[in-house]
PDB file of C-alpha atoms in Angstrom:
ATOM      1  CA  MET A   1     158.352 154.260 233.083  1.00 97.00           C
ATOM      2  CA  ARG A   2     155.375 153.038 235.073  1.00 97.00           C
ATOM      3  CA  TRP A   3     151.998 153.215 233.371  1.00 97.00           C
ATOM      4  CA  THR A   4     148.852 154.382 235.182  1.00 97.00           C
ATOM      5  CA  ASP A   5     145.146 154.334 234.382  1.00 97.00           C
ATOM      6  CA  ASP A   6     145.108 158.090 233.637  1.00 97.00           C
ATOM      7  CA  ARG A   7     143.871 159.135 230.193  1.00 97.00           C
ATOM      8  CA  GLY A   8     143.603 162.678 228.848  1.00 96.00           C
ATOM      9  CA  GLY A   9     140.969 162.125 226.195  1.00 96.00           C
ATOM     10  CA  ASN A  10     142.386 164.987 224.133  1.00 96.00           C
ATOM     11  CA  VAL A  11     144.343 163.020 221.504  1.00 97.00           C
ATOM     12  CA  ASP A  12     143.306 163.380 217.866  1.00 97.00           C
ATOM     13  CA  ASP A  13     144.723 160.236 216.283  1.00 96.00           C
ATOM     14  CA  ARG A  14     144.830 160.737 212.514  1.00 95.00           C
ATOM     15  CA  ARG A  15     147.059 157.770 211.786  1.00 94.00           C
ATOM     16  CA  GLY A  16     145.613 155.320 209.319  1.00 88.00           C
ATOM     17  CA  SER A  17     143.021 157.846 208.142  1.00 77.00           C
ATOM     18  CA  GLY A  18     144.328 157.973 204.591  1.00 56.00           C
ATOM     19  CA  GLY A  19     144.502 161.743 204.808  1.00 48.00           C
ATOM     20  CA  GLY A  20     148.254 162.081 204.471  1.00 44.00           C
ATOM     21  CA  SER A  21     150.376 162.239 201.357  1.00 37.00           C
ATOM     22  CA  GLY A  22     153.985 161.554 200.592  1.00 34.00           C
ATOM     23  CA  GLY A  23     154.622 165.161 199.610  1.00 31.00           C
ATOM     24  CA  MET A  24     157.571 167.194 200.716  1.00 27.00           C
ATOM     25  CA  ILE A  25     158.356 170.851 201.215  1.00 28.00           C
ATOM     26  CA  VAL A  26     160.678 172.320 198.604  1.00 25.00           C
ATOM     27  CA  GLY A  27     162.010 175.789 197.967  1.00 26.00           C
ATOM     28  CA  GLY A  28     162.798 176.614 201.587  1.00 27.00           C
ATOM     29  CA  GLY A  29     166.549 176.274 201.215  1.00 29.00           C
ATOM     30  CA  LEU A  30     166.763 173.737 204.056  1.00 30.00           C
ATOM     31  CA  GLY A  31     168.365 170.340 203.625  1.00 34.00           C
ATOM     32  CA  THR A  32     166.843 167.264 205.209  1.00 34.00           C
ATOM     33  CA  LEU A  33     169.469 167.111 207.961  1.00 34.00           C
ATOM     34  CA  ILE A  34     169.020 170.763 208.881  1.00 36.00           C
ATOM     35  CA  ILE A  35     165.234 170.408 208.927  1.00 37.00           C
ATOM     36  CA  ALA A  36     165.460 167.391 211.204  1.00 37.00           C
ATOM     37  CA  ALA A  37     167.851 169.292 213.435  1.00 36.00           C
ATOM     38  CA  ILE A  38     165.995 172.534 213.989  1.00 39.00           C
ATOM     39  CA  VAL A  39     162.389 171.428 214.034  1.00 42.00           C
ATOM     40  CA  PHE A  40     162.710 168.659 216.583  1.00 41.00           C
ATOM     41  CA  PHE A  41     161.720 171.204 219.194  1.00 42.00           C
ATOM     42  CA  LEU A  42     160.265 174.144 217.311  1.00 38.00           C
ATOM     43  CA  GLY A  43     159.980 177.216 219.443  1.00 40.00           C
ATOM     44  CA  GLY A  44     157.077 179.594 219.043  1.00 38.00           C
ATOM     45  CA  ASP A  45     155.372 179.751 215.675  1.00 42.00           C
ATOM     46  CA  PRO A  46     156.776 177.192 213.201  1.00 43.00           C
ATOM     47  CA  SER A  47     154.891 178.628 210.230  1.00 44.00           C
ATOM     48  CA  GLY A  48     158.089 180.175 208.875  1.00 44.00           C
ATOM     49  CA  ILE A  49     159.351 176.684 208.085  1.00 39.00           C
ATOM     50  CA  LEU A  50     156.014 175.043 207.455  1.00 43.00           C
ATOM     51  CA  ASN A  51     155.144 177.615 204.802  1.00 46.00           C
ATOM     52  CA  SER A  52     158.644 178.247 203.489  1.00 42.00           C
ATOM     53  CA  GLY A  53     158.093 176.393 200.265  1.00 40.00           C
ATOM     54  CA  SER A  54     155.456 174.924 198.025  1.00 36.00           C
ATOM     55  CA  ILE A  55     153.918 171.529 198.619  1.00 36.00           C
ATOM     56  CA  GLN A  56     154.424 168.881 195.993  1.00 39.00           C
ATOM     57  CA  PRO A  57     152.055 166.106 197.066  1.00 39.00           C
ATOM     58  CA  SER A  58     152.213 162.614 195.729  1.00 38.00           C
ATOM     59  CA  GLU A  59     149.078 160.725 194.813  1.00 40.00           C
ATOM     60  CA  ASN A  60     146.755 160.353 197.775  1.00 45.00           C
ATOM     61  CA  THR A  61     144.476 157.332 197.568  1.00 46.00           C
ATOM     62  CA  GLY A  62     142.533 158.303 200.664  1.00 57.00           C
ATOM     63  CA  GLU A  63     142.496 154.655 201.745  1.00 71.00           C
ATOM     64  CA  ARG A  64     142.065 153.923 205.420  1.00 80.00           C
ATOM     65  CA  ARG A  65     143.916 151.184 207.228  1.00 87.00           C
ATOM     66  CA  GLU A  66     143.563 149.515 210.580  1.00 90.00           C
ATOM     67  CA  LEU A  67     146.179 150.551 213.143  1.00 92.00           C
ATOM     68  CA  THR A  68     148.448 147.769 214.334  1.00 92.00           C
ATOM     69  CA  THR A  69     148.363 146.566 217.920  1.00 93.00           C
ATOM     70  CA  GLN A  70     151.635 148.393 218.589  1.00 92.00           C
ATOM     71  CA  GLU A  71     150.315 151.629 217.077  1.00 92.00           C
ATOM     72  CA  LYS A  72     147.203 151.418 219.238  1.00 94.00           C
ATOM     73  CA  LYS A  73     149.383 150.920 222.313  1.00 95.00           C
ATOM     74  CA  ILE A  74     151.439 153.984 221.385  1.00 94.00           C
ATOM     75  CA  GLY A  75     148.247 156.012 221.039  1.00 95.00           C
ATOM     76  CA  GLU A  76     147.120 154.824 224.462  1.00 97.00           C
ATOM     77  CA  MET A  77     150.502 155.765 225.921  1.00 97.00           C
ATOM     78  CA  VAL A  78     150.342 159.295 224.504  1.00 97.00           C
ATOM     79  CA  ASP A  79     146.784 159.637 225.828  1.00 97.00           C
ATOM     80  CA  MET A  80     148.050 158.632 229.263  1.00 98.00           C
ATOM     81  CA  MET A  81     150.903 161.143 229.066  1.00 98.00           C
ATOM     82  CA  SER A  82     148.485 163.889 228.019  1.00 97.00           C
ATOM     83  CA  GLY A  83     146.424 163.105 231.113  1.00 98.00           C
ATOM     84  CA  TRP A  84     149.514 163.425 233.277  1.00 98.00           C
ATOM     85  CA  ASN A  85     150.393 166.765 231.713  1.00 98.00           C
ATOM     86  CA  THR A  86     146.889 168.172 232.113  1.00 98.00           C
ATOM     87  CA  GLN A  87     146.653 167.158 235.766  1.00 98.00           C
ATOM     88  CA  THR A  88     150.123 168.415 236.682  1.00 98.00           C
ATOM     89  CA  TRP A  89     149.897 171.731 234.862  1.00 98.00           C
ATOM     90  CA  SER A  90     146.366 172.371 236.096  1.00 98.00           C
ATOM     91  CA  GLN A  91     147.668 172.034 239.653  1.00 98.00           C
ATOM     92  CA  ILE A  92     150.708 174.260 239.010  1.00 98.00           C
ATOM     93  CA  PHE A  93     148.563 176.953 237.417  1.00 98.00           C
ATOM     94  CA  LYS A  94     146.049 176.751 240.281  1.00 98.00           C
ATOM     95  CA  GLU A  95     148.858 177.244 242.801  1.00 97.00           C
ATOM     96  CA  ASN A  96     149.782 180.442 240.966  1.00 96.00           C
ATOM     97  CA  GLY A  97     146.230 181.781 240.678  1.00 97.00           C
ATOM     98  CA  MET A  98     145.730 180.876 237.021  1.00 97.00           C
ATOM     99  CA  ASN A  99     143.669 178.471 234.934  1.00 97.00           C
ATOM    100  CA  PHE A 100     145.245 175.913 232.619  1.00 98.00           C
ATOM    101  CA  THR A 101     143.689 175.144 229.239  1.00 97.00           C
ATOM    102  CA  GLU A 102     144.842 171.850 227.774  1.00 97.00           C
ATOM    103  CA  PRO A 103     146.029 171.616 224.164  1.00 97.00           C
ATOM    104  CA  ARG A 104     144.997 168.855 221.785  1.00 97.00           C
ATOM    105  CA  ILE A 105     147.608 166.368 220.692  1.00 97.00           C
ATOM    106  CA  VAL A 106     147.539 165.290 217.066  1.00 97.00           C
ATOM    107  CA  LEU A 107     149.129 161.989 216.055  1.00 96.00           C
ATOM    108  CA  PHE A 108     149.653 161.721 212.309  1.00 95.00           C
ATOM    109  CA  GLU A 109     151.701 160.031 209.633  1.00 92.00           C
ATOM    110  CA  ASN A 110     153.237 161.599 206.513  1.00 90.00           C
ATOM    111  CA  THR A 111     151.339 164.908 206.411  1.00 92.00           C
ATOM    112  CA  THR A 112     148.380 166.612 208.026  1.00 94.00           C
ATOM    113  CA  SER A 113     146.901 170.088 208.236  1.00 95.00           C
ATOM    114  CA  SER A 114     147.628 172.414 211.154  1.00 94.00           C
ATOM    115  CA  GLY A 115     146.868 175.982 212.134  1.00 94.00           C
ATOM    116  CA  CYS A 116     150.455 176.814 211.195  1.00 93.00           C
ATOM    117  CA  GLY A 117     150.346 175.234 207.735  1.00 92.00           C
ATOM    118  CA  THR A 118     150.963 171.722 206.460  1.00 92.00           C
ATOM    119  CA  ALA A 119     152.688 169.499 209.002  1.00 91.00           C
ATOM    120  CA  GLN A 120     155.039 166.857 207.669  1.00 89.00           C
ATOM    121  CA  SER A 121     156.871 163.907 209.155  1.00 85.00           C
ATOM    122  CA  SER A 122     160.295 165.372 208.341  1.00 81.00           C
ATOM    123  CA  MET A 123     159.553 168.329 210.584  1.00 84.00           C
ATOM    124  CA  GLY A 124     159.451 166.370 213.814  1.00 85.00           C
ATOM    125  CA  PRO A 125     157.168 167.079 216.789  1.00 92.00           C
ATOM    126  CA  PHE A 126     156.083 170.703 217.183  1.00 94.00           C
ATOM    127  CA  TYR A 127     153.599 172.964 218.920  1.00 95.00           C
ATOM    128  CA  CYS A 128     151.427 175.334 216.899  1.00 96.00           C
ATOM    129  CA  PRO A 129     150.344 178.431 218.882  1.00 95.00           C
ATOM    130  CA  ALA A 130     147.727 179.337 216.257  1.00 95.00           C
ATOM    131  CA  ASP A 131     145.520 176.344 217.074  1.00 96.00           C
ATOM    132  CA  GLN A 132     147.141 175.374 220.401  1.00 96.00           C
ATOM    133  CA  LYS A 133     147.836 171.826 219.272  1.00 97.00           C
ATOM    134  CA  ILE A 134     150.865 169.565 219.530  1.00 97.00           C
ATOM    135  CA  TYR A 135     151.685 167.587 216.365  1.00 96.00           C
ATOM    136  CA  MET A 136     153.632 164.329 216.534  1.00 95.00           C
ATOM    137  CA  ASP A 137     154.522 161.713 213.939  1.00 92.00           C
ATOM    138  CA  MET A 138     155.806 158.850 216.059  1.00 88.00           C
ATOM    139  CA  GLU A 139     158.151 157.686 213.294  1.00 85.00           C
ATOM    140  CA  PHE A 140     160.345 160.601 214.319  1.00 85.00           C
ATOM    141  CA  PHE A 141     161.624 158.715 217.343  1.00 87.00           C
ATOM    142  CA  GLY A 142     163.247 156.168 215.063  1.00 83.00           C
ATOM    143  CA  GLU A 143     165.076 159.057 213.388  1.00 79.00           C
ATOM    144  CA  LEU A 144     166.127 160.380 216.788  1.00 82.00           C
ATOM    145  CA  GLN A 145     167.776 157.077 217.615  1.00 81.00           C
ATOM    146  CA  GLN A 146     169.252 156.292 214.201  1.00 81.00           C
ATOM    147  CA  ARG A 147     170.437 159.759 213.206  1.00 77.00           C
ATOM    148  CA  PHE A 148     171.228 161.487 216.475  1.00 75.00           C
ATOM    149  CA  GLY A 149     172.284 158.555 218.625  1.00 73.00           C
ATOM    150  CA  ALA A 150     169.718 158.890 221.417  1.00 79.00           C
ATOM    151  CA  LYS A 151     168.434 155.698 222.991  1.00 82.00           C
ATOM    152  CA  VAL A 152     164.651 155.992 222.727  1.00 89.00           C
ATOM    153  CA  THR A 153     162.514 154.783 225.628  1.00 94.00           C
ATOM    154  CA  GLU A 154     158.923 155.413 226.630  1.00 95.00           C
ATOM    155  CA  PHE A 155     160.106 158.272 228.803  1.00 96.00           C
ATOM    156  CA  THR A 156     161.892 159.797 225.808  1.00 95.00           C
ATOM    157  CA  VAL A 157     158.435 160.221 224.291  1.00 95.00           C
ATOM    158  CA  ALA A 158     157.184 161.645 227.603  1.00 97.00           C
ATOM    159  CA  TYR A 159     160.026 164.182 227.626  1.00 96.00           C
ATOM    160  CA  VAL A 160     159.391 165.280 224.040  1.00 95.00           C
ATOM    161  CA  LEU A 161     155.678 165.712 224.747  1.00 97.00           C
ATOM    162  CA  ALA A 162     156.478 167.593 227.971  1.00 97.00           C
ATOM    163  CA  HIS A 163     158.794 169.940 226.056  1.00 97.00           C
ATOM    164  CA  GLU A 164     156.090 170.736 223.520  1.00 96.00           C
ATOM    165  CA  MET A 165     153.649 171.170 226.401  1.00 97.00           C
ATOM    166  CA  GLY A 166     156.178 173.664 227.740  1.00 97.00           C
ATOM    167  CA  HIS A 167     155.662 175.728 224.597  1.00 97.00           C
ATOM    168  CA  HIS A 168     151.917 175.605 225.267  1.00 97.00           C
ATOM    169  CA  VAL A 169     152.563 176.889 228.781  1.00 98.00           C
ATOM    170  CA  GLN A 170     154.566 179.734 227.228  1.00 97.00           C
ATOM    171  CA  THR A 171     151.584 180.563 225.017  1.00 97.00           C
ATOM    172  CA  LEU A 172     149.202 180.613 227.987  1.00 97.00           C
ATOM    173  CA  LEU A 173     151.591 182.828 229.967  1.00 97.00           C
ATOM    174  CA  GLY A 174     152.059 185.282 227.088  1.00 96.00           C
ATOM    175  CA  THR A 175     155.721 184.443 226.478  1.00 96.00           C
ATOM    176  CA  THR A 176     155.146 183.241 222.920  1.00 95.00           C
ATOM    177  CA  ARG A 177     153.310 186.453 222.027  1.00 95.00           C
ATOM    178  CA  LYS A 178     156.151 188.597 223.380  1.00 95.00           C
ATOM    179  CA  VAL A 179     158.804 186.627 221.508  1.00 94.00           C
ATOM    180  CA  ASP A 180     156.785 186.835 218.300  1.00 94.00           C
ATOM    181  CA  ALA A 181     156.453 190.599 218.748  1.00 94.00           C
ATOM    182  CA  LEU A 182     160.235 190.899 219.034  1.00 92.00           C
ATOM    183  CA  ARG A 183     160.675 188.827 215.893  1.00 91.00           C
ATOM    184  CA  ARG A 184     158.162 190.850 213.914  1.00 92.00           C
ATOM    185  CA  SER A 185     159.522 194.219 215.045  1.00 93.00           C
ATOM    186  CA  GLY A 186     162.556 193.952 212.778  1.00 91.00           C
ATOM    187  CA  ARG A 187     164.667 195.795 215.351  1.00 92.00           C
ATOM    188  CA  TYR A 188     166.866 192.855 216.207  1.00 91.00           C
ATOM    189  CA  SER A 189     169.586 191.080 214.273  1.00 92.00           C
ATOM    190  CA  GLU A 190     169.442 187.413 213.401  1.00 92.00           C
ATOM    191  CA  ALA A 191     172.082 186.659 216.029  1.00 91.00           C
ATOM    192  CA  GLU A 192     170.053 188.491 218.685  1.00 92.00           C
ATOM    193  CA  MET A 193     166.865 186.655 217.769  1.00 93.00           C
ATOM    194  CA  ASN A 194     168.775 183.377 217.860  1.00 92.00           C
ATOM    195  CA  ARG A 195     169.620 184.117 221.498  1.00 93.00           C
ATOM    196  CA  VAL A 196     165.954 184.778 222.206  1.00 94.00           C
ATOM    197  CA  SER A 197     165.086 181.489 220.520  1.00 94.00           C
ATOM    198  CA  VAL A 198     167.613 179.645 222.689  1.00 95.00           C
ATOM    199  CA  ALA A 199     166.070 181.171 225.825  1.00 95.00           C
ATOM    200  CA  THR A 200     162.618 180.107 224.604  1.00 96.00           C
ATOM    201  CA  GLU A 201     163.684 176.522 223.970  1.00 95.00           C
ATOM    202  CA  LEU A 202     165.629 176.137 227.202  1.00 96.00           C
ATOM    203  CA  GLN A 203     162.630 177.395 229.149  1.00 97.00           C
ATOM    204  CA  ALA A 204     160.533 174.660 227.510  1.00 97.00           C
ATOM    205  CA  ASP A 205     163.178 172.161 228.633  1.00 97.00           C
ATOM    206  CA  PHE A 206     162.958 173.628 232.138  1.00 98.00           C
ATOM    207  CA  TYR A 207     159.167 173.251 232.125  1.00 98.00           C
ATOM    208  CA  ALA A 208     159.591 169.627 231.013  1.00 98.00           C
ATOM    209  CA  GLY A 209     161.810 169.062 234.049  1.00 98.00           C
ATOM    210  CA  VAL A 210     159.264 170.705 236.350  1.00 98.00           C
ATOM    211  CA  TRP A 211     156.568 168.473 234.884  1.00 98.00           C
ATOM    212  CA  ALA A 212     158.652 165.326 235.427  1.00 98.00           C
ATOM    213  CA  LYS A 213     159.331 166.234 239.063  1.00 98.00           C
ATOM    214  CA  ARG A 214     155.785 167.186 239.956  1.00 98.00           C
ATOM    215  CA  THR A 215     154.193 164.284 238.096  1.00 98.00           C
ATOM    216  CA  ASP A 216     156.460 161.730 239.745  1.00 98.00           C
ATOM    217  CA  GLU A 217     155.603 163.169 243.151  1.00 98.00           C
ATOM    218  CA  THR A 218     151.919 162.433 242.597  1.00 97.00           C
ATOM    219  CA  LYS A 219     151.952 159.478 240.192  1.00 97.00           C
ATOM    220  CA  LYS A 220     155.261 157.708 240.935  1.00 98.00           C
ATOM    221  CA  ILE A 221     155.843 157.157 237.217  1.00 98.00           C
ATOM    222  CA  LEU A 222     159.639 157.223 237.122  1.00 98.00           C
ATOM    223  CA  GLU A 223     161.760 154.099 237.029  1.00 97.00           C
ATOM    224  CA  PRO A 224     165.566 153.795 237.034  1.00 97.00           C
ATOM    225  CA  GLY A 225     167.042 155.235 233.853  1.00 96.00           C
ATOM    226  CA  ASP A 226     164.043 157.382 232.889  1.00 97.00           C
ATOM    227  CA  ILE A 227     165.573 160.759 233.717  1.00 97.00           C
ATOM    228  CA  GLN A 228     168.811 159.737 232.016  1.00 96.00           C
ATOM    229  CA  SER A 229     166.875 158.869 228.848  1.00 95.00           C
ATOM    230  CA  ALA A 230     165.385 162.373 228.853  1.00 95.00           C
ATOM    231  CA  ILE A 231     168.838 163.881 229.337  1.00 94.00           C
ATOM    232  CA  ASP A 232     170.224 161.738 226.499  1.00 92.00           C
ATOM    233  CA  ALA A 233     167.488 162.997 224.154  1.00 91.00           C
ATOM    234  CA  ALA A 234     168.045 166.615 225.194  1.00 91.00           C
ATOM    235  CA  GLU A 235     171.787 166.322 224.657  1.00 91.00           C
ATOM    236  CA  ALA A 236     171.363 164.534 221.326  1.00 88.00           C
ATOM    237  CA  VAL A 237     169.504 167.503 219.856  1.00 86.00           C
ATOM    238  CA  GLY A 238     171.730 170.193 221.322  1.00 89.00           C
ATOM    239  CA  ASP A 239     172.803 172.661 218.643  1.00 88.00           C
ATOM    240  CA  ASP A 240     176.489 171.823 219.068  1.00 89.00           C
ATOM    241  CA  ASN A 241     175.875 168.098 218.608  1.00 83.00           C
ATOM    242  CA  ILE A 242     173.638 168.717 215.593  1.00 82.00           C
ATOM    243  CA  GLN A 243     176.143 171.050 213.946  1.00 87.00           C
ATOM    244  CA  ARG A 244     179.096 168.805 214.662  1.00 86.00           C
ATOM    245  CA  ARG A 245     177.317 165.851 213.078  1.00 80.00           C
ATOM    246  CA  GLY A 246     175.924 167.824 210.143  1.00 82.00           C
ATOM    247  CA  GLN A 247     178.684 170.231 209.164  1.00 87.00           C
ATOM    248  CA  GLY A 248     181.718 169.154 211.150  1.00 89.00           C
ATOM    249  CA  TYR A 249     182.101 172.337 213.205  1.00 89.00           C
ATOM    250  CA  VAL A 250     180.182 174.429 215.747  1.00 90.00           C
ATOM    251  CA  ASN A 251     178.977 178.009 215.234  1.00 89.00           C
ATOM    252  CA  GLN A 252     177.562 179.230 218.538  1.00 85.00           C
ATOM    253  CA  GLU A 253     176.061 182.414 217.045  1.00 86.00           C
ATOM    254  CA  SER A 254     173.723 180.297 214.953  1.00 87.00           C
ATOM    255  CA  PHE A 255     172.400 178.314 217.929  1.00 91.00           C
ATOM    256  CA  THR A 256     168.592 178.389 218.132  1.00 89.00           C
ATOM    257  CA  HIS A 257     167.885 175.706 220.742  1.00 92.00           C
ATOM    258  CA  GLY A 258     170.887 175.672 223.053  1.00 93.00           C
ATOM    259  CA  SER A 259     173.912 173.466 223.484  1.00 93.00           C
ATOM    260  CA  SER A 260     173.712 169.912 224.775  1.00 93.00           C
ATOM    261  CA  ALA A 261     175.065 171.097 228.135  1.00 94.00           C
ATOM    262  CA  GLN A 262     172.493 173.904 228.356  1.00 95.00           C
ATOM    263  CA  ARG A 263     169.595 171.629 227.516  1.00 96.00           C
ATOM    264  CA  LYS A 264     170.644 169.180 230.210  1.00 96.00           C
ATOM    265  CA  GLU A 265     171.248 172.010 232.689  1.00 97.00           C
ATOM    266  CA  TRP A 266     167.822 173.592 232.311  1.00 97.00           C
ATOM    267  CA  PHE A 267     165.901 170.312 232.226  1.00 98.00           C
ATOM    268  CA  MET A 268     167.646 169.256 235.430  1.00 98.00           C
ATOM    269  CA  LYS A 269     167.061 172.653 237.040  1.00 98.00           C
ATOM    270  CA  GLY A 270     163.346 172.201 236.420  1.00 98.00           C
ATOM    271  CA  TYR A 271     163.472 168.642 237.724  1.00 98.00           C
ATOM    272  CA  ASN A 272     165.504 169.482 240.822  1.00 98.00           C
ATOM    273  CA  THR A 273     163.437 172.535 241.826  1.00 97.00           C
ATOM    274  CA  GLY A 274     159.962 171.580 240.622  1.00 97.00           C
ATOM    275  CA  ASP A 275     159.273 175.318 240.771  1.00 97.00           C
ATOM    276  CA  ILE A 276     157.991 177.095 237.657  1.00 96.00           C
ATOM    277  CA  ARG A 277     159.189 180.426 239.060  1.00 96.00           C
ATOM    278  CA  GLN A 278     162.839 179.349 238.749  1.00 96.00           C
ATOM    279  CA  GLY A 279     162.719 179.156 234.947  1.00 96.00           C
ATOM    280  CA  ASP A 280     163.461 182.718 233.790  1.00 95.00           C
ATOM    281  CA  THR A 281     165.891 181.716 231.062  1.00 96.00           C
ATOM    282  CA  PHE A 282     165.474 185.100 229.375  1.00 95.00           C
ATOM    283  CA  ASN A 283     166.873 187.028 232.325  1.00 91.00           C
ATOM    284  CA  GLN A 284     169.668 184.497 232.699  1.00 89.00           C
ATOM    285  CA  LEU A 285     170.722 184.277 229.062  1.00 88.00           C
ATOM    286  CA  LEU A 286     169.979 187.716 227.613  1.00 86.00           C
ATOM    287  CA  LYS A 287     171.887 189.911 230.044  1.00 74.00           C
TER     288      LYS A 287
END
């Protein structure tokens, strides 16, 4: 991935602040593997998981530490990626007669507060509609490589951020509100809402593909292997791959994010078309 001089200036870097604790969420009935599987790309409002149990914090000394050179470089990279996202999505929204409002990106370690509850490292990157912020603990990418077999590159990080930005786009377009209304209505079974969740997540993958296409057209950021690294990450966290690794079998009715093949398909559809209007996953998947 080729770096540019673009910077977003909307990154809230809380790493090294001494504000996190080593606490963990308990009482939610979710094992560590399942948590890592489903919250990698949380769709909509993650508060159901964030607030599903009580917090048992360990001692917090509140000590600050200096970020390492590598950590500072990572922060600079995310700031650059946020700039790319803001510029690309602002242009796409303008083309469609709308205004884009950028989210803030929060980098943290261990735990931090969010508008959706306490964010923790084990929960992976997520978007919180309540405060319109994206939360990322960069240690997650080590887990992605070690546990799920995805080769992590700089563009893997770009893809993950673009996916979460896709959820922000859904919030701005009203999609998140509509999905939440369906969930809260109580009129739909768990299996039906799982299908809605899959459509939501695959649309975020589609938006990530659109972003990659449009950003490369203007910034020329892509290098050989970058798109494949995004596909590898998408496939690694497909529901079928997660279930096969975690429980030894696949239950399609319990899918919440889409299969590996679906995630690749919709990311590539976004990348190949570069057209936000081609991403109606709901009409395609909920017939």
